[in-house]
Tab-separated table of C-alpha atoms in Angstrom:
chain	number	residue	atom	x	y	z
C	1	UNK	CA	108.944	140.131	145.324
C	2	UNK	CA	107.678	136.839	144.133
C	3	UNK	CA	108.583	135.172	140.975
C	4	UNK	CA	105.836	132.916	139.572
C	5	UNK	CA	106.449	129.450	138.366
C	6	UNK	CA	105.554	130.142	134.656
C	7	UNK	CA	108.788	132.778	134.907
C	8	UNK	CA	110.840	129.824	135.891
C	9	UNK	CA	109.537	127.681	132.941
C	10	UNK	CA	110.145	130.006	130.664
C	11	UNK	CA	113.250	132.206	131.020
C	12	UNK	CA	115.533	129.008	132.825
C	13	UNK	CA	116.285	127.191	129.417
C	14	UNK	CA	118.634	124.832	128.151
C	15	UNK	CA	121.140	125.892	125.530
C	16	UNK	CA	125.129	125.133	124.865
C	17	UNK	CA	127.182	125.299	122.556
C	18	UNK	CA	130.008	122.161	122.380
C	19	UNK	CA	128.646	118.407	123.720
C	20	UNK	CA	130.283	117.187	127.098
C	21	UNK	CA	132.525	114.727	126.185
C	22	UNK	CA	131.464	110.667	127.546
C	23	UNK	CA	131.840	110.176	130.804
C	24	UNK	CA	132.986	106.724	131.698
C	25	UNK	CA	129.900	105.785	134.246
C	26	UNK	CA	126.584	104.863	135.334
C	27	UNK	CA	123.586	106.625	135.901
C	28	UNK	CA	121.755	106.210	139.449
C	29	UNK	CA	118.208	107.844	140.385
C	30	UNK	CA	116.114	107.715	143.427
C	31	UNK	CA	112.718	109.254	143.991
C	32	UNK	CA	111.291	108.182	146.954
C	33	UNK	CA	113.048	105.542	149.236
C	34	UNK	CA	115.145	107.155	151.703
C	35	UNK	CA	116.836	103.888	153.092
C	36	UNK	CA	117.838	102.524	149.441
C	37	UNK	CA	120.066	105.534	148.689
C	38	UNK	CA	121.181	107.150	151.962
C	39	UNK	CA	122.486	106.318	155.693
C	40	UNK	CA	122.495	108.064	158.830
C	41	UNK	CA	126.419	109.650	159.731
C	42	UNK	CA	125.471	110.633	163.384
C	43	UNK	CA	123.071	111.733	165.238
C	44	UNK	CA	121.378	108.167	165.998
C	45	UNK	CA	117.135	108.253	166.483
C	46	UNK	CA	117.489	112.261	165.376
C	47	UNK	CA	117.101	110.732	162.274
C	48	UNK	CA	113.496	109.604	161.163
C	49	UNK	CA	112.192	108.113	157.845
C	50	UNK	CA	108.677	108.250	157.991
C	51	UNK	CA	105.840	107.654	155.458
C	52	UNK	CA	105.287	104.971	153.459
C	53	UNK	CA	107.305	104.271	151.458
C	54	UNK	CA	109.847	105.743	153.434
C	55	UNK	CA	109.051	109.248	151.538
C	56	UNK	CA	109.859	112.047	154.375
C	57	UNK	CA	113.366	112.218	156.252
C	58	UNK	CA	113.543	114.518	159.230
C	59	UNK	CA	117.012	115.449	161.306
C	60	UNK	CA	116.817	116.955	164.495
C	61	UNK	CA	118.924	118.949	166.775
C	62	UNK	CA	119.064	119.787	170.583
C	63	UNK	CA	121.818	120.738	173.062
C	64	UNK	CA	122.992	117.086	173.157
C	65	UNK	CA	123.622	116.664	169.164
C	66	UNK	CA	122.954	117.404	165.630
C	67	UNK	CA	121.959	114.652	163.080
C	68	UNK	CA	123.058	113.789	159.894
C	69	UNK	CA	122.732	111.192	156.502
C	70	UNK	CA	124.834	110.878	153.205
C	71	UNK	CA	123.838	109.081	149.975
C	72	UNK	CA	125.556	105.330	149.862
C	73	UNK	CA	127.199	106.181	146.554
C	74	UNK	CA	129.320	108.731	145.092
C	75	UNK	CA	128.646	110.616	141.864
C	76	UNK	CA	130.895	112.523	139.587
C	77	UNK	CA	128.968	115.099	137.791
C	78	UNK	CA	125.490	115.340	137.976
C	79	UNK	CA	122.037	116.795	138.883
C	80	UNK	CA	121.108	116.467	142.624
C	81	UNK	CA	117.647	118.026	143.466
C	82	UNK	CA	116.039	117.638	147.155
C	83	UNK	CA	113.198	119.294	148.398
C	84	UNK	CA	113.392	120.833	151.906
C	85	UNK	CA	111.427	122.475	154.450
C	86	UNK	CA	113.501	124.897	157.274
C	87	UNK	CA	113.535	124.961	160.787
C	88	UNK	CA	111.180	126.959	161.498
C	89	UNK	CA	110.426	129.669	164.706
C	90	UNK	CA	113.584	130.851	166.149
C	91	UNK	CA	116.370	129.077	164.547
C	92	UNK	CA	119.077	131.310	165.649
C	93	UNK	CA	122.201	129.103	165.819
C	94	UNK	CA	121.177	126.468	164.044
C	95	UNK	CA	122.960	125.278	160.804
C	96	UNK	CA	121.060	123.195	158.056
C	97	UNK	CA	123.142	121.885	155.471
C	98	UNK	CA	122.441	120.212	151.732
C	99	UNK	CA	126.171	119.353	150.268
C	100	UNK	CA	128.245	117.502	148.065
C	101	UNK	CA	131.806	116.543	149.371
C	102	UNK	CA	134.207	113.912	148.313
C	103	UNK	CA	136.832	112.441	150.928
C	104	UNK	CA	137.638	115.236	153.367
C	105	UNK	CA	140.263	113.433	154.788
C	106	UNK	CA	142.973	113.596	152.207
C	107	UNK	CA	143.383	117.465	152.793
C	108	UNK	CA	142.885	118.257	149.472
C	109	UNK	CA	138.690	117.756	149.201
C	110	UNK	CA	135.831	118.766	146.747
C	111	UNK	CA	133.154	120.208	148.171
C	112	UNK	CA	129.838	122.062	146.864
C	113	UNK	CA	127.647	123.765	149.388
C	114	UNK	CA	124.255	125.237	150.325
C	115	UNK	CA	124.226	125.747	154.056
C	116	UNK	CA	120.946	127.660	155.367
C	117	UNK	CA	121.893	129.617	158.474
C	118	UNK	CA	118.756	130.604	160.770
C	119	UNK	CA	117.631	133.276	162.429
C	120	UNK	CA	115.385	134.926	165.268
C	121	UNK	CA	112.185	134.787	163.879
C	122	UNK	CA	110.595	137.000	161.672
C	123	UNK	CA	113.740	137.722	160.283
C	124	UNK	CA	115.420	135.396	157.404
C	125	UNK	CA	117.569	133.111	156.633
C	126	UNK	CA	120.595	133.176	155.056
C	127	UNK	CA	121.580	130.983	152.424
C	128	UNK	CA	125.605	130.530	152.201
C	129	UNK	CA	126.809	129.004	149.403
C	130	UNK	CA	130.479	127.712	148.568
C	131	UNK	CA	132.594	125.413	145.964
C	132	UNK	CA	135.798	124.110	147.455
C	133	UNK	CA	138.482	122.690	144.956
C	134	UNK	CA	141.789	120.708	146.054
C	135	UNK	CA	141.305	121.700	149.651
C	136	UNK	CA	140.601	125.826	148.526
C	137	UNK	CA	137.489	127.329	149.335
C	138	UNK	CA	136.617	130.441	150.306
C	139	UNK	CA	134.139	131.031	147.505
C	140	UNK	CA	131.181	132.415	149.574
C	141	UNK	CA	128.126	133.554	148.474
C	142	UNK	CA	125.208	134.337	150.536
C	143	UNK	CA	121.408	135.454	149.908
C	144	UNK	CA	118.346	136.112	151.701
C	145	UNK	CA	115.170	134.222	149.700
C	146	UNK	CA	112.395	135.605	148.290
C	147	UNK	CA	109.707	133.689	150.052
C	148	UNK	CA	109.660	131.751	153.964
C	149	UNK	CA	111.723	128.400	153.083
C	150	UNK	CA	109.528	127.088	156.911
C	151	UNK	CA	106.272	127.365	155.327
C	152	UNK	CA	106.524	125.064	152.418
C	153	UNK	CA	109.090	122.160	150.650
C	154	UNK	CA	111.259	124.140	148.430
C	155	UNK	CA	113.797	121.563	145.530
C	156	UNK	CA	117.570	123.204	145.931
C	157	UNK	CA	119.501	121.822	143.195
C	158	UNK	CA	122.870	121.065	142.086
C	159	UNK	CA	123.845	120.583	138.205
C	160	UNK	CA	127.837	119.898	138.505
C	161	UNK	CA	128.990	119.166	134.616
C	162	UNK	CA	132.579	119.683	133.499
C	163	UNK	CA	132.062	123.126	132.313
C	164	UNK	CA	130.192	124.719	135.509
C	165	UNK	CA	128.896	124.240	138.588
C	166	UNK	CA	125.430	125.780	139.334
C	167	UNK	CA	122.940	126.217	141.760
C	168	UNK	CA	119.334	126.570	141.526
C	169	UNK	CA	116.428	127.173	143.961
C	170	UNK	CA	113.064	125.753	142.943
C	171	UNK	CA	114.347	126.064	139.328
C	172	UNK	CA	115.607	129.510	139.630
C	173	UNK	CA	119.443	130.067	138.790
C	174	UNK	CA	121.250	132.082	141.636
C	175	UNK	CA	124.563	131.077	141.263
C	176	UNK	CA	127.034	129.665	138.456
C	177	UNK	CA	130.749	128.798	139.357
C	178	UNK	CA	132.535	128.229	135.947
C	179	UNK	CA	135.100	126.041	135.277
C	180	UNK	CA	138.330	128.425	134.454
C	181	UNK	CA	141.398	125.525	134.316
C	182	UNK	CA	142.397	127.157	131.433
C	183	UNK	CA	143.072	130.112	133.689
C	184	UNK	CA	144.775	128.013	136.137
C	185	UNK	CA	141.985	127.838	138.458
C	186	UNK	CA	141.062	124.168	139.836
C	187	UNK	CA	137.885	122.972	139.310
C	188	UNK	CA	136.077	119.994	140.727
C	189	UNK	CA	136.291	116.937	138.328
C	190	UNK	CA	137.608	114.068	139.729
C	191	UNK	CA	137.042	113.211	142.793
C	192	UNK	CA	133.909	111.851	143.148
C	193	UNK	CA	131.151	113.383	146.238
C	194	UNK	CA	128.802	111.723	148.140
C	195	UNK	CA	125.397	113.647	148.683
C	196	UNK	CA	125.244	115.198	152.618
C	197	UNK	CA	123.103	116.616	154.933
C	198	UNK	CA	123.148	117.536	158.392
C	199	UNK	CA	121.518	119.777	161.346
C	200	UNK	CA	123.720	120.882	163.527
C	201	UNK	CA	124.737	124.038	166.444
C	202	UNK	CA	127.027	126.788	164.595
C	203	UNK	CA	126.361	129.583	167.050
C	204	UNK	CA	129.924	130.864	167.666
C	205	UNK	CA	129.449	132.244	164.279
C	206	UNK	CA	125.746	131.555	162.418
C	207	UNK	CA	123.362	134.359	163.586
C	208	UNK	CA	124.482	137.492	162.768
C	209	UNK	CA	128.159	136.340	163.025
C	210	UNK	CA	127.823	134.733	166.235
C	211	UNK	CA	126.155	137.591	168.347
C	212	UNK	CA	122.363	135.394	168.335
C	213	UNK	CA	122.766	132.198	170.244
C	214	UNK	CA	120.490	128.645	170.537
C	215	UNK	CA	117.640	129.434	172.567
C	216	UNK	CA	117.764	125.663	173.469
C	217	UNK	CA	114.356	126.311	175.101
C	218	UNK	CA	112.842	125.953	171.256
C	219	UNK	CA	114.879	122.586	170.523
C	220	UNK	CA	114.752	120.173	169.394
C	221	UNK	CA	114.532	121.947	166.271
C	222	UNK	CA	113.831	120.040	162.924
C	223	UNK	CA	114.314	120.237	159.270
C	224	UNK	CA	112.476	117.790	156.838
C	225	UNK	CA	113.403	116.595	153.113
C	226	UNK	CA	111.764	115.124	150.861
C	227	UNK	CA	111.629	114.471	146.859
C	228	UNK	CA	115.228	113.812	146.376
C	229	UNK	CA	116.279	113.081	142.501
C	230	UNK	CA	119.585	111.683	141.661
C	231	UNK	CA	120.720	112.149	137.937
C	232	UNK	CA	124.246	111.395	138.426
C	233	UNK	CA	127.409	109.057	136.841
C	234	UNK	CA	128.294	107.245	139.831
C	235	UNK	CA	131.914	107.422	140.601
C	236	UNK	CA	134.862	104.856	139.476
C	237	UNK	CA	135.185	103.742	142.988
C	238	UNK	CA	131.837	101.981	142.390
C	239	UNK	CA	132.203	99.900	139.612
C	240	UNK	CA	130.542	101.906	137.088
C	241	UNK	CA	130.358	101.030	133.455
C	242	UNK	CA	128.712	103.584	131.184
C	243	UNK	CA	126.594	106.545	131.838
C	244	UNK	CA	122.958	105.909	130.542
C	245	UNK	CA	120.520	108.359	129.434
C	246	UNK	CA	116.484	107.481	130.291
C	247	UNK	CA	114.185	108.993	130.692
C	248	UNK	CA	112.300	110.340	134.470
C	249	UNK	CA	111.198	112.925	135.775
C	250	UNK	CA	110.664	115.042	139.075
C	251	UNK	CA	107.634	116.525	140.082
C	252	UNK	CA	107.862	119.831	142.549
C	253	UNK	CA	104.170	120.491	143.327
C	254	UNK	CA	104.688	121.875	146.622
C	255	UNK	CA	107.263	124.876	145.582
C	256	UNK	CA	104.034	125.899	143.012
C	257	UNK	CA	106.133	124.382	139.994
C	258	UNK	CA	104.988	121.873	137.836
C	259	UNK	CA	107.732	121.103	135.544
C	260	UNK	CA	109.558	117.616	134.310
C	261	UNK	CA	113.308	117.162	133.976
C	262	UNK	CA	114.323	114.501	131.439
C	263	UNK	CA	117.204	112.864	132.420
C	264	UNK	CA	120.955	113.755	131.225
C	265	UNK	CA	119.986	117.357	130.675
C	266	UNK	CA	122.693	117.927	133.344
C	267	UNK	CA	125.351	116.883	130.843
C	268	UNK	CA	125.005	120.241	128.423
C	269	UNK	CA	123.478	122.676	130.808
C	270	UNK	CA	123.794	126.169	130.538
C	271	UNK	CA	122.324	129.711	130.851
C	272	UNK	CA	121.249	131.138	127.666
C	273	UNK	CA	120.605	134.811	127.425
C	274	UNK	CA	117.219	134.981	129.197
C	275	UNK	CA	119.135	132.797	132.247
C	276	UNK	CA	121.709	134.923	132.699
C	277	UNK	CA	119.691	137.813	132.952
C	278	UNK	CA	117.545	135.736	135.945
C	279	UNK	CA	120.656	135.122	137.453
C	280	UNK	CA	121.786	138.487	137.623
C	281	UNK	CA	118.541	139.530	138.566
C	282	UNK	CA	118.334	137.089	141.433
C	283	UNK	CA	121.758	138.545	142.590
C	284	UNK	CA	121.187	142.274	142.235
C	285	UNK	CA	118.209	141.882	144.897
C	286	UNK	CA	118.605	138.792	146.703
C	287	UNK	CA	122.807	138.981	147.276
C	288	UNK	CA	124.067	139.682	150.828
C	289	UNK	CA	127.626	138.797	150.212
C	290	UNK	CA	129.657	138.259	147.174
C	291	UNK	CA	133.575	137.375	148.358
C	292	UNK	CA	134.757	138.813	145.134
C	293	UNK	CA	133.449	141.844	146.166
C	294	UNK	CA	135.035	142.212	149.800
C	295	UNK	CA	138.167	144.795	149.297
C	296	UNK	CA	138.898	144.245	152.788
C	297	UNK	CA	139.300	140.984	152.680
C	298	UNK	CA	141.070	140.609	149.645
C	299	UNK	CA	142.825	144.113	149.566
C	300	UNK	CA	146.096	142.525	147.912
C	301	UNK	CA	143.713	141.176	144.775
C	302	UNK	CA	140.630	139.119	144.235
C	303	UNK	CA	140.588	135.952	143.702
C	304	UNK	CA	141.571	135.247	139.931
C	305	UNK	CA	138.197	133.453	139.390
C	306	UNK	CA	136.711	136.808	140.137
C	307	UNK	CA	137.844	138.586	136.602
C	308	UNK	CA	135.736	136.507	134.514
């Protein structure tokens, strides 16, 4: 069940009602140069930048590590794309992981995830997503894809604003986490995330909950990224001044898109109509797990998040 690129152009639109308020910041964007926005975290030589100029970044994993980098700054609020290509074969075991996280340490963390857990091949992935607020998560959401993310570069994106948080594949909405304070629910908003990513062995629990293990006879296994945009306020910790609207633009060729994103658009958007009914779409057929729909696990009450 393919969805062609025009579809995406025309029924993902831009529409909201009120104006985000100013946020006190500066805008950052990189298109191209690994090295000037992002650092390895571990995983030494696993991690290559190749190309020139230093356009492709590839982690690796094999039974003696993982591999990881983060962006040098952090942003608060934002749109993050990056276009990735899957480890492909038999990935059973294997973790790949696209994230935004502010200071884990302090117990109390921010986190936004899309972690792509593999498989034995021919089967597919599974795409787990979760939003962590104050140290809480436990906001899972998890869908198979509707084409083979090992074939081709794909753009997963992030657009983090102080009314939602949503995320998009190549364009497409397939999840929106809302921001509910007003119901007493925490929502990320200030503490400010670094961009992650990272490779790594999650077979106790990856594959089919942890019954598929590494066949380490396949490693190492690789993912590759390219094609990253960064249309983000960097955060207060860096200095920033003023958050500046210019204009850029991203172009995702490889995914069959052809589409330009001016820059700020992150700051009012939104799902109008046409959206939402994409999204819902999207989750009626593509939706393997929804935690506020697991009675078992929540047999006392859903999450609160989960009435609205």
């Amino acid at each position: 069940m393919g969805i062609s690129s025009n579809q995406h152009n025309k029924e993902v639109m831009l529409e909201f009602v009120t104006m985000v308020a100013l946020i006190v910041c500066s805008t950052a964007y990189g298109a191209g140069k690994f090295y000037d926005e992002f650092e390895p975290t571990f995983g030494g030589n696993r991690v290559k930048v190749l190309g020139r100029p230093n356009q492709l970044l590839t982690l690796s994993l094999d039974k003696y590590s993982g591999s990881g980098f983060r962006s040098k700054k952090e942003y608060l609020y934002g749109r993050i794309d990056m276009q990735v290509k899957l480890v492909a074969g038999n990935s059973a075991g294997t973790v790949t992981t696209l994230y935004l996280s502010s200071d884990q340490s302090t117990g109390t963390h921010d986190e936004i995830d899309f972690e792509f857990l593999g498989n034995v091949s021919g089967q597919p992935y599974t795409l787990h997503t979760n939003v962590f607020s104050q140290g809480k998560g436990g906001r899972e959401q998890q869908f198979h894809l509707w084409f083979d993310p090992t074939k081709n570069f794909h753009t997963y994106t992030f657009v983090w604003n102080p009314k939602l948080i949503m995320f998009l594949v190549d364009e497409t909405p397939i999840r929106i986490f809302r921001n509910y304070e007003n119901h007493g629910i925490p929502f990320p908003k200030n503490q400010p995330m670094r961009i992650y990513s990272s490779l790594w062995n999650a077979d106790d629990w990856a594959t089919q909950g942890g019954l598929v293990k590494t066949d380490w006879s396949k490693a190492p296994f690789t993912a590759y990224f390219r094609n990253f945009n960064i249309d983000a306020c960097v955060g207060p910790s860096m200095g920033s001044k003023s958050c500046i609207n210019g204009p850029s633009a991203f172009s995702d060729s490889d995914s069959g898109t052809n589409r330009k994103t001016t820059r700020g658009t992150w700051r009012t958007r939104d799902l109008d109509a046409k959206g939402m009914a994409r999204l819902r779409w999207i989750q009626k057929h593509f939706m393997v797990y929804d935690y506020c729909k697991d009675f078992k696990r929540f047999s006392k009450g859903y999450p609160p998040e989960c009435k609205h």
